[in-house]
PDB file of C-alpha atoms in Angstrom:
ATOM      1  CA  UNK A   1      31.759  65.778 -31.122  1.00  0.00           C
ATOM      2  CA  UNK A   2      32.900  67.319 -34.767  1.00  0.00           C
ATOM      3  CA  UNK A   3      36.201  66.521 -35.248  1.00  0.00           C
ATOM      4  CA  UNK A   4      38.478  68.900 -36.467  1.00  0.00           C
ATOM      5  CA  UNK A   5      38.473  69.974 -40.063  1.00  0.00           C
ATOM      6  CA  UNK A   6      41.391  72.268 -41.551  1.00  0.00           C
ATOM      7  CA  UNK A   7      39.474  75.742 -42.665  1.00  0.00           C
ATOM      8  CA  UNK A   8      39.820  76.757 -45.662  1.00  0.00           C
ATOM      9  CA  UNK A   9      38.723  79.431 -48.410  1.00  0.00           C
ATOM     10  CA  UNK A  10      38.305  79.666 -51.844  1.00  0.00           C
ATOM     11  CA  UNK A  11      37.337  82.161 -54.802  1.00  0.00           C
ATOM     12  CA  UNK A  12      36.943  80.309 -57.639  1.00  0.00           C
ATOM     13  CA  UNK A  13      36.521  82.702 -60.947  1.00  0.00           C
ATOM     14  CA  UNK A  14      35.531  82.063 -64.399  1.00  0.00           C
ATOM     15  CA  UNK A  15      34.669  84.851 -67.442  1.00  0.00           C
ATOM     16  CA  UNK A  16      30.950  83.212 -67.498  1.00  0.00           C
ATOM     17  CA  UNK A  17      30.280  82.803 -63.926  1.00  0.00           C
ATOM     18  CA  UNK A  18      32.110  84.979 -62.030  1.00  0.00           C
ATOM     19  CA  UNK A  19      32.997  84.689 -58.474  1.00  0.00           C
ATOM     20  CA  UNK A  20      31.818  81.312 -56.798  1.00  0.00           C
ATOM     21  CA  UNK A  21      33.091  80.351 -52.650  1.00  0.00           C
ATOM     22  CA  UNK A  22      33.800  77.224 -51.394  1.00  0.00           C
ATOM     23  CA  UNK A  23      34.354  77.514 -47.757  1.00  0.00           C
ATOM     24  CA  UNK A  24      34.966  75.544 -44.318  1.00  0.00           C
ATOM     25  CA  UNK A  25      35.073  77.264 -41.379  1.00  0.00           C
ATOM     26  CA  UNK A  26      35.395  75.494 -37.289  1.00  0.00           C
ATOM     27  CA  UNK A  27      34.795  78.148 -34.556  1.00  0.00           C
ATOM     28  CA  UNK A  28      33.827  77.165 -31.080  1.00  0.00           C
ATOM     29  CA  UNK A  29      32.137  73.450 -32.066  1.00  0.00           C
ATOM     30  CA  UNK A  30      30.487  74.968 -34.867  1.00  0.00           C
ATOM     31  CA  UNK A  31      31.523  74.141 -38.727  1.00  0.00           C
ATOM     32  CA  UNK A  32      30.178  75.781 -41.469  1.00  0.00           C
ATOM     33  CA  UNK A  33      30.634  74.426 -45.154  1.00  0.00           C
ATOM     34  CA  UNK A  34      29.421  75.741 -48.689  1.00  0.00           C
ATOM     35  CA  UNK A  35      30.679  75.279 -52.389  1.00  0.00           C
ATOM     36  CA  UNK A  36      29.958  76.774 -55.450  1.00  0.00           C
ATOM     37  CA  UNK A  37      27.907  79.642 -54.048  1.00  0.00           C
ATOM     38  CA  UNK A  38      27.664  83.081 -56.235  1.00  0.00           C
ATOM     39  CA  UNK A  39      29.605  86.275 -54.593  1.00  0.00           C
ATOM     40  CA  UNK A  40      28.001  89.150 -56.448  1.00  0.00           C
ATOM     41  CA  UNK A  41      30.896  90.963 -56.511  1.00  0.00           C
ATOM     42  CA  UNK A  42      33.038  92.071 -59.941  1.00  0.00           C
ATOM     43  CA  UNK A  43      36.594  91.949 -58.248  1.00  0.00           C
ATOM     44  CA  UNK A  44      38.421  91.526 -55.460  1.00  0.00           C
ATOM     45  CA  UNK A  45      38.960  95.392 -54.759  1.00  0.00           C
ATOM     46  CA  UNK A  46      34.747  95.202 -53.902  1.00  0.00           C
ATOM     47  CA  UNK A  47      35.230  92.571 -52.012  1.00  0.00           C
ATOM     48  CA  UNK A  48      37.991  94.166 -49.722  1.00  0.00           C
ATOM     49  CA  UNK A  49      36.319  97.654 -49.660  1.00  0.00           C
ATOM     50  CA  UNK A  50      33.013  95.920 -48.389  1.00  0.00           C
ATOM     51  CA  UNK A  51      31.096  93.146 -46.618  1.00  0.00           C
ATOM     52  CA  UNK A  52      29.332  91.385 -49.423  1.00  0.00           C
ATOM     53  CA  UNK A  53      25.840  89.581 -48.630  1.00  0.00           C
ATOM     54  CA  UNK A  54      25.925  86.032 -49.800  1.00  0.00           C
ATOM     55  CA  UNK A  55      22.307  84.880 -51.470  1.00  0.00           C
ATOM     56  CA  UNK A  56      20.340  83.818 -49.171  1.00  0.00           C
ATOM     57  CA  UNK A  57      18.801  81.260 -51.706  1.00  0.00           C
ATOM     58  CA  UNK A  58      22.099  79.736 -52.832  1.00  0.00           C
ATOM     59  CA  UNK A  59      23.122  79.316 -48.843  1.00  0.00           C
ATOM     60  CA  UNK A  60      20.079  77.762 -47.927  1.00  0.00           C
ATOM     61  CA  UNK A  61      20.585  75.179 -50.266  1.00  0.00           C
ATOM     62  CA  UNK A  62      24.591  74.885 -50.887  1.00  0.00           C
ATOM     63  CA  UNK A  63      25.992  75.585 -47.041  1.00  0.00           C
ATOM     64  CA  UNK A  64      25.795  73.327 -44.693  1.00  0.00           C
ATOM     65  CA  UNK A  65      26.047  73.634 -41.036  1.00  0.00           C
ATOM     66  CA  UNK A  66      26.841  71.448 -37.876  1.00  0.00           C
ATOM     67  CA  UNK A  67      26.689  72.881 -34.482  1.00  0.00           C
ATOM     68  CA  UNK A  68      28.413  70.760 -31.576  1.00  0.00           C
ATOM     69  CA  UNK A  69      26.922  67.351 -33.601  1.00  0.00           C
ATOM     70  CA  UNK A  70      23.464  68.909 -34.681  1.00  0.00           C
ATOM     71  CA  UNK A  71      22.334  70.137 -37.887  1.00  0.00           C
ATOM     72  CA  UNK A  72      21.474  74.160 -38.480  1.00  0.00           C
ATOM     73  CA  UNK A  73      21.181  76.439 -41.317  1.00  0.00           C
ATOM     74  CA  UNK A  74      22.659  79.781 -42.183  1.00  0.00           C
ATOM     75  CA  UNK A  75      20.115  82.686 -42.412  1.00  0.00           C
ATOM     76  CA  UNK A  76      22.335  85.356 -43.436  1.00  0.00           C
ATOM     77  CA  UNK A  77      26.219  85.537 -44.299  1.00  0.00           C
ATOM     78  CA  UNK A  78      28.992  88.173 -45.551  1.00  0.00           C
ATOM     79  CA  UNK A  79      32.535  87.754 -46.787  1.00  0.00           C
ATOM     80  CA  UNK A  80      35.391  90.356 -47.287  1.00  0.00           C
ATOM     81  CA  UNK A  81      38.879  90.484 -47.838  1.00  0.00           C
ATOM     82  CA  UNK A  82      41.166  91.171 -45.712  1.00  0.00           C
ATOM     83  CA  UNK A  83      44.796  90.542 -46.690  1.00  0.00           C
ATOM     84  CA  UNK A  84      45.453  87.423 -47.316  1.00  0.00           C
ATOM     85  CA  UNK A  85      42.650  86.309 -45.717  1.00  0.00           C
ATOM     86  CA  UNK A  86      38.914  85.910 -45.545  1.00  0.00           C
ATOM     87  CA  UNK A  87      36.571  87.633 -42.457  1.00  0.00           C
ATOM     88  CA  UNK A  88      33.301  85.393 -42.745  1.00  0.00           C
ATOM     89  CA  UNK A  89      30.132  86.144 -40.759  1.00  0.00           C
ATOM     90  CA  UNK A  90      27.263  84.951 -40.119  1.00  0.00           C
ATOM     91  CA  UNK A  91      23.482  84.030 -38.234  1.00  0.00           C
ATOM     92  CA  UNK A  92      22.794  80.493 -37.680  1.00  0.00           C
ATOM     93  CA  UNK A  93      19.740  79.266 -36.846  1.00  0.00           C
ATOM     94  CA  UNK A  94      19.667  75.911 -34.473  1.00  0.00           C
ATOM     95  CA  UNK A  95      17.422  73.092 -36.636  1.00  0.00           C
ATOM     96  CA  UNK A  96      16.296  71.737 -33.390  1.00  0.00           C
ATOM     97  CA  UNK A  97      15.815  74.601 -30.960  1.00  0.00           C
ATOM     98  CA  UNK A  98      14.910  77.387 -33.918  1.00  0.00           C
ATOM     99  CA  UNK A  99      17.294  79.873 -31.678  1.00  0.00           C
ATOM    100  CA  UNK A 100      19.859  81.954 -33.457  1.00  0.00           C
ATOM    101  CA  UNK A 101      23.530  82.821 -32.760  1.00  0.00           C
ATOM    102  CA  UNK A 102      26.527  84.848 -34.490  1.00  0.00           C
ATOM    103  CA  UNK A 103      29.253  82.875 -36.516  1.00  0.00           C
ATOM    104  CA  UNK A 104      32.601  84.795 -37.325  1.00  0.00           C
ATOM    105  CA  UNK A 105      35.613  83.501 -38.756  1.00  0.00           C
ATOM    106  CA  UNK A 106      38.996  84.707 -40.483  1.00  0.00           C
ATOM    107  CA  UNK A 107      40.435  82.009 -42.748  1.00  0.00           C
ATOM    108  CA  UNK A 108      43.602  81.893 -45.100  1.00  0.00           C
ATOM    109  CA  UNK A 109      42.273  82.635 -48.904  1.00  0.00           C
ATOM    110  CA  UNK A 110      42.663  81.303 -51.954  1.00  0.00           C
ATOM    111  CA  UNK A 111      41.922  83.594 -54.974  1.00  0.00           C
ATOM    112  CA  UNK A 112      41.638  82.005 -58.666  1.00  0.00           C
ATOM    113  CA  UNK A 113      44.525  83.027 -60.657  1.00  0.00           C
ATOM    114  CA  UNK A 114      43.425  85.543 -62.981  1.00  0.00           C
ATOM    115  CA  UNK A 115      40.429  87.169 -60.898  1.00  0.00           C
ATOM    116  CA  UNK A 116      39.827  90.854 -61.870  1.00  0.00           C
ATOM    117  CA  UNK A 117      40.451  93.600 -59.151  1.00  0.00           C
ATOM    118  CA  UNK A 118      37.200  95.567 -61.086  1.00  0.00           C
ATOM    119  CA  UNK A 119      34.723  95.478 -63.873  1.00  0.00           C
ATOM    120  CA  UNK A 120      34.706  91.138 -64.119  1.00  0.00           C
ATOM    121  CA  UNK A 121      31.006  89.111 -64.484  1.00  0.00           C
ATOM    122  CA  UNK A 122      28.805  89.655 -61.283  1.00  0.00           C
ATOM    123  CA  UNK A 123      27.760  86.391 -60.641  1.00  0.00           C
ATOM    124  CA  UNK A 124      24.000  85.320 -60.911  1.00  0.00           C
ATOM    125  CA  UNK A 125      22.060  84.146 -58.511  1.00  0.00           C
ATOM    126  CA  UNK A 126      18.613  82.146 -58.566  1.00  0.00           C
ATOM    127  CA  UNK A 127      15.409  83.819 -57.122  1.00  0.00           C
ATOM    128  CA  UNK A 128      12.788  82.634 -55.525  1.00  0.00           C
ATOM    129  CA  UNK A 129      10.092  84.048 -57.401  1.00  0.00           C
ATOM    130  CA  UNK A 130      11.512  82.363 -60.557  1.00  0.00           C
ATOM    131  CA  UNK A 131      11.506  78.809 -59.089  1.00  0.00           C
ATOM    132  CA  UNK A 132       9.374  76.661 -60.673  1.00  0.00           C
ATOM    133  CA  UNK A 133       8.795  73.788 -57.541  1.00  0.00           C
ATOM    134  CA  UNK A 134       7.218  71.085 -59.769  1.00  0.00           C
ATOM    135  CA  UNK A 135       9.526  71.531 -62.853  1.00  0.00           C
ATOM    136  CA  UNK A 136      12.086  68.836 -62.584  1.00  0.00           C
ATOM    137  CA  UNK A 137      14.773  70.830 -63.510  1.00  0.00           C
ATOM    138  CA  UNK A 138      14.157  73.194 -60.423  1.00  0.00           C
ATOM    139  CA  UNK A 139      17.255  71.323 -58.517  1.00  0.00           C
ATOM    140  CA  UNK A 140      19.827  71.287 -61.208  1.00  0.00           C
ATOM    141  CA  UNK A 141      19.130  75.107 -61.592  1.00  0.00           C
ATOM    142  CA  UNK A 142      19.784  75.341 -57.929  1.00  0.00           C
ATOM    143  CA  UNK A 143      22.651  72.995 -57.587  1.00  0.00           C
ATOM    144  CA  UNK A 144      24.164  72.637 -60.932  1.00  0.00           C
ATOM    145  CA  UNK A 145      26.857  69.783 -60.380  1.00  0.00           C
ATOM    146  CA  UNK A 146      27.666  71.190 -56.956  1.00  0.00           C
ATOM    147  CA  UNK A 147      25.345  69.203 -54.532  1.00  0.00           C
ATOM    148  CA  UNK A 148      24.572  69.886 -50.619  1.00  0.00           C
ATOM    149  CA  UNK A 149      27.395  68.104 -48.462  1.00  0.00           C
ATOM    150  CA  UNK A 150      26.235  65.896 -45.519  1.00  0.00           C
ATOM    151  CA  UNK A 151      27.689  66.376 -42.665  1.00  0.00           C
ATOM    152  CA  UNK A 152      27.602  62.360 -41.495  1.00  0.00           C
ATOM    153  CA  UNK A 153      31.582  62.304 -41.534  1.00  0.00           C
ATOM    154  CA  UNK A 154      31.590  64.818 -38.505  1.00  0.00           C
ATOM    155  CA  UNK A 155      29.061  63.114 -36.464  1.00  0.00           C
ATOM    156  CA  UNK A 156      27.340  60.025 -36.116  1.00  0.00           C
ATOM    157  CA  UNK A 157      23.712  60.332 -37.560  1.00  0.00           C
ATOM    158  CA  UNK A 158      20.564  59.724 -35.099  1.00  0.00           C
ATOM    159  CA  UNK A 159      18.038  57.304 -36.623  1.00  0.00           C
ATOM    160  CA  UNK A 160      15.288  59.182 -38.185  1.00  0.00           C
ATOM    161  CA  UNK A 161      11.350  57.588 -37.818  1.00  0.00           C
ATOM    162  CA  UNK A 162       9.550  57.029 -40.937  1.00  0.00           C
ATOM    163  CA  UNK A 163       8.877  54.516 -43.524  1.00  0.00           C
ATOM    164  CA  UNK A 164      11.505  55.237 -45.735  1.00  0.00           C
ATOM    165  CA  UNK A 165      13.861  55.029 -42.755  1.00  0.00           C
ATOM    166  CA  UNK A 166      15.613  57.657 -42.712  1.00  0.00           C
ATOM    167  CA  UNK A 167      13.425  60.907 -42.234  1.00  0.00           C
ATOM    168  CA  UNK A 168      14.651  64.311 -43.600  1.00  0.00           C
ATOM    169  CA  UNK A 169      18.393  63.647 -42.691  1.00  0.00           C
ATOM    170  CA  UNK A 170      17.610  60.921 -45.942  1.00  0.00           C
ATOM    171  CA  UNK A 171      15.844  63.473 -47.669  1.00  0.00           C
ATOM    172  CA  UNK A 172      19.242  65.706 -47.857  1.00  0.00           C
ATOM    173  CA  UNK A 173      20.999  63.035 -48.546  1.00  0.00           C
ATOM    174  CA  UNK A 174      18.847  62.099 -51.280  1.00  0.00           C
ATOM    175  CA  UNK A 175      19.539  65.939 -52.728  1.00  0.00           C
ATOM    176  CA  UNK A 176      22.922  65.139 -52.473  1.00  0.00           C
ATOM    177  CA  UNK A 177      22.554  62.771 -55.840  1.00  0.00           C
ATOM    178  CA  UNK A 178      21.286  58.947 -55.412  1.00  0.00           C
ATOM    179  CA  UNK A 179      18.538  57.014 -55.425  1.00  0.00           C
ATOM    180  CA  UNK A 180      17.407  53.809 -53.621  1.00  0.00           C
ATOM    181  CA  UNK A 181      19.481  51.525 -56.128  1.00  0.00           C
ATOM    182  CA  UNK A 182      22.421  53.980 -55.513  1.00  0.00           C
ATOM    183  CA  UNK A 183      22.372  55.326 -59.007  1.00  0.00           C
ATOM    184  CA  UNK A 184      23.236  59.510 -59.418  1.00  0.00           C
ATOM    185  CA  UNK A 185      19.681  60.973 -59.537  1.00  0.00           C
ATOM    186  CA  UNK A 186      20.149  63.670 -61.224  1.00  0.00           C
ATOM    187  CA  UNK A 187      21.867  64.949 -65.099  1.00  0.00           C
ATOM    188  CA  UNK A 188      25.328  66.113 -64.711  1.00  0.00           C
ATOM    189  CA  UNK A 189      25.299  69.404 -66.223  1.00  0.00           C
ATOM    190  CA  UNK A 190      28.798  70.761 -67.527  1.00  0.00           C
ATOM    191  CA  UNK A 191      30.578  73.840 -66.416  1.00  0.00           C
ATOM    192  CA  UNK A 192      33.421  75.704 -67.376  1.00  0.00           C
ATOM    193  CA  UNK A 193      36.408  74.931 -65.532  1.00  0.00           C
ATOM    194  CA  UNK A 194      37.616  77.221 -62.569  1.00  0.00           C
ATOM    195  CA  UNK A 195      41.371  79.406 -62.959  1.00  0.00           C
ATOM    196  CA  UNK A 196      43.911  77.538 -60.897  1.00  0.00           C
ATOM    197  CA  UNK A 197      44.015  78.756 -57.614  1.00  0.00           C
ATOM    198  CA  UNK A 198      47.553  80.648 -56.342  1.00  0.00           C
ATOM    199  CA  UNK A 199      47.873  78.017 -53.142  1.00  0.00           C
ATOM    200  CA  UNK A 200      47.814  74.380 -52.910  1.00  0.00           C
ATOM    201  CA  UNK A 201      44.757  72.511 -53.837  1.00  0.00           C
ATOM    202  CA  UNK A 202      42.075  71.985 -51.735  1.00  0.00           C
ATOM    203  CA  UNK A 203      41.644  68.853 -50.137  1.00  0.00           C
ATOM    204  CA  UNK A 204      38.809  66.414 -51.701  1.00  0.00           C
ATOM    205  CA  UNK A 205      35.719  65.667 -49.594  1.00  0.00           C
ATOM    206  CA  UNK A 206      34.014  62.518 -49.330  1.00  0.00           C
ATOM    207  CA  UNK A 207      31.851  61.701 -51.773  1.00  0.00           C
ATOM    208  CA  UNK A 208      27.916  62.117 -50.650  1.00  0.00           C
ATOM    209  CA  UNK A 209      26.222  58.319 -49.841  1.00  0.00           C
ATOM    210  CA  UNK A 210      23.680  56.608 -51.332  1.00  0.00           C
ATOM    211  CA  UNK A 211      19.845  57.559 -49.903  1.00  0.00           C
ATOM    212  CA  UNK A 212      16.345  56.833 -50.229  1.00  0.00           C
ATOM    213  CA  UNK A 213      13.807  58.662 -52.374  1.00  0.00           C
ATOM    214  CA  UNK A 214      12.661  61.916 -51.560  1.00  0.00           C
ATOM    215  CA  UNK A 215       9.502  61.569 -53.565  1.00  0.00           C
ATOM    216  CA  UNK A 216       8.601  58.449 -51.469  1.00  0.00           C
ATOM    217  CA  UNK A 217       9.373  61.087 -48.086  1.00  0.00           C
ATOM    218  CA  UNK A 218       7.042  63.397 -49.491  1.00  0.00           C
ATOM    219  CA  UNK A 219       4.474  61.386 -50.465  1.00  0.00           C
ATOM    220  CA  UNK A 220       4.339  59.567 -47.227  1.00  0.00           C
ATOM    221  CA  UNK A 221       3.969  63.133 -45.329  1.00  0.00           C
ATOM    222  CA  UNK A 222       1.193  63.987 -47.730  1.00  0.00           C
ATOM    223  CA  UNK A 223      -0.483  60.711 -46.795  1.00  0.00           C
ATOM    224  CA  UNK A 224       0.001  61.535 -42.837  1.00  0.00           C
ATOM    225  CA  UNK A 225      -1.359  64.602 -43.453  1.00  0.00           C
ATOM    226  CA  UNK A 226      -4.326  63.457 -45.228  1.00  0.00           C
ATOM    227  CA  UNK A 227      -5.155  60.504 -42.973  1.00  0.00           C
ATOM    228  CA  UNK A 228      -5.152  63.200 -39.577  1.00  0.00           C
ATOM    229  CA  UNK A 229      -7.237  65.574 -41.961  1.00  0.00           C
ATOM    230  CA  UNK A 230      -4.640  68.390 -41.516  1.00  0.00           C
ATOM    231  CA  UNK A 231      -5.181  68.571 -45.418  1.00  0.00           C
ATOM    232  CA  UNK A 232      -8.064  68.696 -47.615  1.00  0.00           C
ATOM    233  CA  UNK A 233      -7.849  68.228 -51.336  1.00  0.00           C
ATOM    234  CA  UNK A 234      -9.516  70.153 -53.962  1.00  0.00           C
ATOM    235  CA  UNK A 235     -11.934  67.331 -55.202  1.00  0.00           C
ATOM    236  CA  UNK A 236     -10.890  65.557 -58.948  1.00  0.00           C
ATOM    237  CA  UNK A 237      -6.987  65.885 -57.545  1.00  0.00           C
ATOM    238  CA  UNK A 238      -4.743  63.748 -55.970  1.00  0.00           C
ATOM    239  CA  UNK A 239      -1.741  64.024 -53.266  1.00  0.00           C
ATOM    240  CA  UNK A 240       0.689  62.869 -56.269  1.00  0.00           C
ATOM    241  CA  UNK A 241       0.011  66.156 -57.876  1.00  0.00           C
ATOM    242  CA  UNK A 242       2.108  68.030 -54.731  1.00  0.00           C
ATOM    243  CA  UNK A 243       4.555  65.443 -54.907  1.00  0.00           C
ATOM    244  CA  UNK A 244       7.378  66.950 -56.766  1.00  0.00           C
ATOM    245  CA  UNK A 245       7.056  70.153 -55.614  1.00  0.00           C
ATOM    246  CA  UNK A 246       6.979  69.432 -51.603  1.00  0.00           C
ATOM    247  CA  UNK A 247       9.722  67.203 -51.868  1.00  0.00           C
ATOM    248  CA  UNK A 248      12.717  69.767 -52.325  1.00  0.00           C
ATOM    249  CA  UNK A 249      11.006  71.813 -49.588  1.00  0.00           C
ATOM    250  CA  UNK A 250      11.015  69.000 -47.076  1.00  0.00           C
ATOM    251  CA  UNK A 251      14.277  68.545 -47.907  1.00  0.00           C
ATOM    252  CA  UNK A 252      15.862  72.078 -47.349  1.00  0.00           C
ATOM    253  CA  UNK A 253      18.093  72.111 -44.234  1.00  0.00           C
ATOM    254  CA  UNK A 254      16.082  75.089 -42.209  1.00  0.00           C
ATOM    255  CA  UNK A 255      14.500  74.548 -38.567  1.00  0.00           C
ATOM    256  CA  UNK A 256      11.543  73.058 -38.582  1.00  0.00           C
ATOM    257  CA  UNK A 257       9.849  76.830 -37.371  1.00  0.00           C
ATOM    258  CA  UNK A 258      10.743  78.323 -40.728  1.00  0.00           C
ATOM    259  CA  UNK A 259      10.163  75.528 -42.772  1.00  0.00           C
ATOM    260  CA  UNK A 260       6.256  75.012 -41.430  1.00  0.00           C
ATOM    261  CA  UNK A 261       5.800  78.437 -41.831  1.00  0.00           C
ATOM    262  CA  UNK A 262       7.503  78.218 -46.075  1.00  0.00           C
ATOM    263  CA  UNK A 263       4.896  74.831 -46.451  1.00  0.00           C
ATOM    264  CA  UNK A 264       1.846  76.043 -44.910  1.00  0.00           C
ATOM    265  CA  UNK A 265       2.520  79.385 -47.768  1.00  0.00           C
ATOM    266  CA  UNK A 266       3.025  76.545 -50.474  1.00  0.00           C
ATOM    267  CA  UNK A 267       0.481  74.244 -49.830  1.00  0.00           C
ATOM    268  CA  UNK A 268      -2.399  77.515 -49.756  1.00  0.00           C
ATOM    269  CA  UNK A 269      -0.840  78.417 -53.105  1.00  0.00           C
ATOM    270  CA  UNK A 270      -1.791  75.067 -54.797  1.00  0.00           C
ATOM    271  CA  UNK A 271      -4.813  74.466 -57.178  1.00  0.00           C
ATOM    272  CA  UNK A 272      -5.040  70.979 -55.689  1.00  0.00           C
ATOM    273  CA  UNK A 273      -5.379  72.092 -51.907  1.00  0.00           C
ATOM    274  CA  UNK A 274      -8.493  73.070 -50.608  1.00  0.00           C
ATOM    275  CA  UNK A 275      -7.814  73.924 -47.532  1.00  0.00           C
ATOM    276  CA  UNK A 276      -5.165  73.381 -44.622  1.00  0.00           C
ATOM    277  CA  UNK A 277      -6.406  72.390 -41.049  1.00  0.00           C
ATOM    278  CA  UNK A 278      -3.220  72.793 -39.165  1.00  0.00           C
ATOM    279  CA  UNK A 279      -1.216  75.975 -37.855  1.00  0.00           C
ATOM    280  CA  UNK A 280       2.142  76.939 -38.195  1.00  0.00           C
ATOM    281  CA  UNK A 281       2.721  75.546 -34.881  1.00  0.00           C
ATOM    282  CA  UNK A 282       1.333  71.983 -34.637  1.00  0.00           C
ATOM    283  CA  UNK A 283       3.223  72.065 -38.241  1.00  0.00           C
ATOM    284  CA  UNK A 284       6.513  72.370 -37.118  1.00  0.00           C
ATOM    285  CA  UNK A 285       5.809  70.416 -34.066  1.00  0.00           C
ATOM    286  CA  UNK A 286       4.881  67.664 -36.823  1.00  0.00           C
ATOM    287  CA  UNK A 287       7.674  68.318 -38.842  1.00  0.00           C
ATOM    288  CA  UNK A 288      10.504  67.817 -36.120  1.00  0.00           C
ATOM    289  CA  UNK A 289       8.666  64.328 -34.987  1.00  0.00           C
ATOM    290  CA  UNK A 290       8.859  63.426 -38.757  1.00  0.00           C
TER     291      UNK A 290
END
């Protein structure tokens, strides 16, 4: 069972970023999270005149989603104002079933003291196309210093297969910043600091815990993969040459449906793949054993 968390929303603004949410929201057994996403939006009289999309990029990797004690993933999601509060919908997709269902909320707002009403910075947001998988950089430019949140505080995690021990529930932990020895994996990169907010401070969430490597995840798929000859290499290369760039899509919280169907894309886009003997199906199949 999730136990209850306060809701809560919050526009953050700076001159150089813009708009960015953070965001908890508990309807019906299902809690949705996210922090530091974009809001392309250049005040708050657009945001209480219309819906605004939310990135579907920056969700996927910076919301997180828990539904009655399992995981799931936001596919789309709006915000608006309205008074002095926050309408917030969305589609969730079920990790474990792939089925979809409507999230809605209305939760008391916090706007950053000094946000415009018009003409501020529309905030930026990363896309796809300019994602460079095996550049190790690719995750700070996604996360910044604002890091997926694990949901392990609102239920009790099931023990994932898989020589690492802890299957792709350690993968997103791993995202969330440490490696085996519990060191931060990744550079801190600086920000500016948000306007002070017109309510009370939110409250502070746990800090993420320790995980295992994702690289050693990925490379141990790879090496399942190879050994059931659902993947043939391009001869002269080797499976470490995927590693980097399969290991952040492993890790992405989506059903395993939509995330065979993203791999089975990537891995025919490589010059070190050959060929893949497997269909979209028996993937994900594969991928929700993992």
């Amino acid at each position: 069972m999730i136990e209850h968390i306060e809701p809560y929303a919050r526009l953050g603004w700076t001159e150089k970023r813009g708009f960015e949410l953070d965001l908890a929201a508990n309807e019906d057994g299902v809690l949705v999270r996210m922090t530091g996403v974009p809001v392309a939006a250049d005040g708050t009289d657009a945001l209480t005149a219309n819906a605004i999309e939310l990135h579907r990029l920056e969700i996927l990797f910076k919301a997180d989603v828990d539904i009655s004690g399992t995981p799931g993933q936001l596919q789309e999601a709006t915000i608006q104002i309205r008074g002095s509060k926050l309408a917030f919908t969305a589609k969730i997709e079920d990790a474990e079933t792939g089925e979809s269902q409507d999230f809605a909320s209305e939760t008391a707002l916090q706007v950053a003291v000094g946000a415009p009403k018009a003409g501020g910075k529309i905030a930026a947001s990363v896309e796809e196309e300019e994602l460079d998988w095996e550049d190790e950089n690719t995750l700070e430019q996604l996360f910044g210093d604002v890091m997926p949140m694990s949901t392990s505080e609102v239920r009790k995690p099931k023990p994932e297969p898989g020589p690492a021990g802890g299957g792709f529930a350690a993968l997103l932990k791993a995202l969330a910043g440490a490696d085996p020895d519990g060191h931060h994996a990744t550079q801190e990169v600086a920000r500016p600091s948000p306007a002070p907010f017109q309510n009370d401070p939110l409250p502070d969430l746990e800090p993420p815990s320790p995980a295992f490597s994702v690289e050693q995840e990925a490379k141990s798929f790879l090496a399942l993969l190879l050994e059931h000859e659902h993947l043939e290499l391009v001869e002269g290369h080797t499976m470490d040459e995927l590693v980097s760039g399969l290991a952040p899509l492993l890790a992405a919280g989506v059903g395993p449906v939509s995330k065979a169907s993203a791999l089975s894309n990537w891995f025919l886009e490589q010059d070190a793949v050959e060929e893949l003997y497997i269909d979209d199906e028996s993937l994900a199949g594969l991928l929700e054993a993992w």
